[in-house]
XYZ file of C-alpha atoms in Angstrom:
231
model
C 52.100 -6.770 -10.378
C 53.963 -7.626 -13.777
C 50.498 -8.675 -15.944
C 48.578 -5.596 -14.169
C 51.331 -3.341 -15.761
C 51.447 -5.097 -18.839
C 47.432 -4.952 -19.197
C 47.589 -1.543 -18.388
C 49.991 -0.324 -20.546
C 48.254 -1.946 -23.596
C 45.712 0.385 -23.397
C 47.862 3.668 -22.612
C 47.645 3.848 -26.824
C 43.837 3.619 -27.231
C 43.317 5.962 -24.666
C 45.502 8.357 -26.106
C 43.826 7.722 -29.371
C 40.555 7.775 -28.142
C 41.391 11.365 -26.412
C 42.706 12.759 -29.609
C 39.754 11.510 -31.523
C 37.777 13.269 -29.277
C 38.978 16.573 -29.501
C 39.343 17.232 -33.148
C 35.651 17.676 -33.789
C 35.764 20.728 -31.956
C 38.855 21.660 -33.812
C 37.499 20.951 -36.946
C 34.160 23.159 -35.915
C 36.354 26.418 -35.158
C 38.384 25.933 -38.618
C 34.981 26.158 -40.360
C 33.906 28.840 -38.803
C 37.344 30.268 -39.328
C 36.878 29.676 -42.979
C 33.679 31.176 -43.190
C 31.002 28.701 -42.924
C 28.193 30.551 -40.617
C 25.308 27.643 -40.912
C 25.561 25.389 -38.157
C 24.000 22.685 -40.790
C 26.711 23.423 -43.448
C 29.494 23.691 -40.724
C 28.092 20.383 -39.346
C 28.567 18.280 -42.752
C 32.071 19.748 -43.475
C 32.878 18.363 -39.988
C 31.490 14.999 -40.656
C 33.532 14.879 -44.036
C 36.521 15.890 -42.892
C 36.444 14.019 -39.790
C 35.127 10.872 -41.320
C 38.566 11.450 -43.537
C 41.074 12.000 -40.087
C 39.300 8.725 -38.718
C 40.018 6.299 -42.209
C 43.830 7.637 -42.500
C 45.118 8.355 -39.087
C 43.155 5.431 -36.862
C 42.185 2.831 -39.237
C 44.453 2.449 -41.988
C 47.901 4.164 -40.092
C 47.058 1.495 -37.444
C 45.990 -1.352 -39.884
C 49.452 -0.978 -42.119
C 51.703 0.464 -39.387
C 50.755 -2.230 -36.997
C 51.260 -4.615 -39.825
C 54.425 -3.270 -40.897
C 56.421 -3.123 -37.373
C 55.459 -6.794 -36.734
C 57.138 -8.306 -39.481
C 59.492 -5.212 -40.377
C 62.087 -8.068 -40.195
C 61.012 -10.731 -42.082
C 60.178 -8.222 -45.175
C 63.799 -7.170 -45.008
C 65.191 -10.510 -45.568
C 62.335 -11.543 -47.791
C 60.863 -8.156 -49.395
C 59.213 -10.276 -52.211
C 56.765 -11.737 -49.859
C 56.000 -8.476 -48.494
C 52.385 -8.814 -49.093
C 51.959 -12.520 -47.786
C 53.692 -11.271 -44.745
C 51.374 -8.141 -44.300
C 48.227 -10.534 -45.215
C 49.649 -12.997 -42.272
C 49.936 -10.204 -39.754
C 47.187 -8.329 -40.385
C 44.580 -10.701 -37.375
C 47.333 -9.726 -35.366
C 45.863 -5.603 -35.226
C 42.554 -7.055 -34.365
C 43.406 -6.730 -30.411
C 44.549 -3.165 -31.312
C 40.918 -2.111 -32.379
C 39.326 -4.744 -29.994
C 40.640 -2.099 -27.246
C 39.914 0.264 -28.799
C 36.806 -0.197 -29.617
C 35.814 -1.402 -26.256
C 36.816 1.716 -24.833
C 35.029 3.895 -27.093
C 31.890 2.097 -26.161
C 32.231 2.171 -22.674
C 34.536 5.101 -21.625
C 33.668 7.160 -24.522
C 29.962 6.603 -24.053
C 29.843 7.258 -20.132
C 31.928 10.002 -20.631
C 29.400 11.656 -22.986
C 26.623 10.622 -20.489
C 27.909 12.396 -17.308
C 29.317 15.233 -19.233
C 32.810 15.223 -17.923
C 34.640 17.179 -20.174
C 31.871 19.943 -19.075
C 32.322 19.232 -15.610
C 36.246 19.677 -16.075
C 35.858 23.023 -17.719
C 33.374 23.980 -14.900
C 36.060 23.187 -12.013
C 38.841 24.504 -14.391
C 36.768 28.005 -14.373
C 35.775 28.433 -11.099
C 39.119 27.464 -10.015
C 41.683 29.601 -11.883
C 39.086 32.492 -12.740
C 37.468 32.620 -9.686
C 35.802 36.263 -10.343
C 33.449 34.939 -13.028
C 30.088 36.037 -13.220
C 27.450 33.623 -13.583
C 27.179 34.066 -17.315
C 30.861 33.671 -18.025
C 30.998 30.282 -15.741
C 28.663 28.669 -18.337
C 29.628 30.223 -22.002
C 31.727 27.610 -24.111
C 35.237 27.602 -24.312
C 36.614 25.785 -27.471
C 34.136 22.603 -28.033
C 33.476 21.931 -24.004
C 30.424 23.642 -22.332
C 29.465 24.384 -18.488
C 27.532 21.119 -17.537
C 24.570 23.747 -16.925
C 25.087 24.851 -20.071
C 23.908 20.855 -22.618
C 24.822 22.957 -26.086
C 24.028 21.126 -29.567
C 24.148 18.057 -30.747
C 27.191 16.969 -33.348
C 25.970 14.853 -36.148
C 29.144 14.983 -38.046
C 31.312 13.654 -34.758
C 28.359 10.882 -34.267
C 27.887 9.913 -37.969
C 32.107 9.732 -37.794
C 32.371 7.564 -35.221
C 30.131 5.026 -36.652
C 31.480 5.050 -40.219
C 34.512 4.001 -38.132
C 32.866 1.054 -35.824
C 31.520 -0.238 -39.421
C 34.997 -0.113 -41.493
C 36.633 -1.744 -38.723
C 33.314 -4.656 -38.455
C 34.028 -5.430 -42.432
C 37.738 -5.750 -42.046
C 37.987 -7.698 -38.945
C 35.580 -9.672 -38.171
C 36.243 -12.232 -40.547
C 39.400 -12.389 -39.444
C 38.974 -12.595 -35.309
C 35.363 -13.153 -34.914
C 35.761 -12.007 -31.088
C 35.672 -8.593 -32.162
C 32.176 -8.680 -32.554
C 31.978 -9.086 -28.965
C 32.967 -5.516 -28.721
C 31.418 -3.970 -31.782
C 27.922 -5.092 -30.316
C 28.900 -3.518 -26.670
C 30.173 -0.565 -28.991
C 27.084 -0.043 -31.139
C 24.457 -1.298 -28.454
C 25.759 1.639 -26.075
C 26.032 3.761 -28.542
C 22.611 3.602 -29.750
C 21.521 3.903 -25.907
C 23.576 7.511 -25.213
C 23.086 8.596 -28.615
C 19.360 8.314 -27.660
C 19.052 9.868 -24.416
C 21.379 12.961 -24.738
C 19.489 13.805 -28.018
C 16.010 13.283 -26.230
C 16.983 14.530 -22.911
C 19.937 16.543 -22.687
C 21.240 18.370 -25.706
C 19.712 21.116 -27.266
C 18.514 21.625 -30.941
C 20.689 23.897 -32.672
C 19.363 23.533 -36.799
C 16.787 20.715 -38.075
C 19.335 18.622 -40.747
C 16.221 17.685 -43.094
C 17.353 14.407 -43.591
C 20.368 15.873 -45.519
C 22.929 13.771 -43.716
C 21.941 10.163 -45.342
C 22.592 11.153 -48.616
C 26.048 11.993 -47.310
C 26.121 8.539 -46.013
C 26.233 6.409 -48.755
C 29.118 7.200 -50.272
C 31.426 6.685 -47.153
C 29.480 3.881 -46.500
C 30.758 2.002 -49.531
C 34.580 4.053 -49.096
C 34.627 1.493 -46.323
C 33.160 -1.541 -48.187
C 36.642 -0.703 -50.452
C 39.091 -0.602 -47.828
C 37.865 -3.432 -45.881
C 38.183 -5.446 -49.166
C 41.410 -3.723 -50.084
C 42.913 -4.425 -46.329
């Protein structure tokens, strides 16, 4: 009873995380559009900046330095000159933090976007409280979620996001708690195989990016070469 609630309630923070996470891309799609952005190519790589941006502050380095922080709040109030020996000792310590999370992005995150369940949702949520629908109606969007009739586009800047976030957190801690490999490979190796499939077999294609995304690459790929070595 005890360790089941225990277990449980360790993740009730990654899930929450992981739900947040996975609703601002469609947030961030709307305030482009909002702003004036009408190419779905242009609207795409603002999303992938500005989400790559939410993922760094708010999930790796609040959680990185927060987490630190609260574990040895204490000690750095009796001895705040060894505040950074103390943050360097706790700092392994948020490895089971992303080790959770992580794992659940590659499995529950994965098989969600696989089944389509946030489309299924907004299917039953339709048909239930707006019962006089026509069939066209059922199946437009509403906000980022689609009928599961109805596959819609494919997000790059979402997808490119969520990597740029499985590779910041593979520099930083896996030198420090090798075992989070263990879920970085699950991570990446599902990834790779839903990624795949839904772009193949499921989504539709809404622009052709050119190759105009890698260039956009680099430079976040070496923002998180800096704070892995800063962390």
């Amino acid at each position: 009873g005890r360790p089941l609630v225990l277990t449980l309630s360790s993740y009730i923070m990654p899930l929450a995380l992981t739900a947040l996470c996975e609703c601002v891309p469609g947030i961030l799609t709307f305030l482009a559009i909002f702003e004036g952005v009408l190419s779905w190519s242009k609207n795409q790589m603002r999303q992938m900046d500005r989400y790559f941006a939410f993922l760094m502050i708010n999930v790796f380095l609040v959680v990185t330095i927060g987490g630190a922080i609260v574990a040895v709040a204490e000690e750095i109030a009796d001895h705040p000159r060894e505040i950074f020996t103390l943050l360097g000792e706790s700092l392994p310590t948020m490895s089971g933090f992303f080790f959770e999370y992580m794992m659940l992005r590659g499995v529950a995150g994965n098989a969600v976007t696989l089944v389509r369940a946030g489309a299924i949702a907004q299917t039953l949520f339709k048909s239930t409280f707006i019962p006089n629908l026509s069939r066209r109606n059922l199946i437009e969007p509403v906000v980022s979620l689609r009928a599961w009739s109805n596959p819609g586009w494919y997000s790059y800047g979402k997808s490119y996001g969520n990597l740029l976030l499985g590779l910041v957190v593979l520099l930083c801690y896996a030198p420090l708690a090798p075992m989070i490999l263990v879920c970085l490979v699950l991570y990446f190796g599902m990834t790779w195989f839903v990624t795949k499939y839904v772009y193949l077999y499921v989504f539709e294609y809404k622009f052709e990016t050119g190759g105009a995304f890698f260039p956009r690459l680099y430079p976040r790929v070496f923002v998180c070469l800096a704070l892995a070595q800063a962390t």
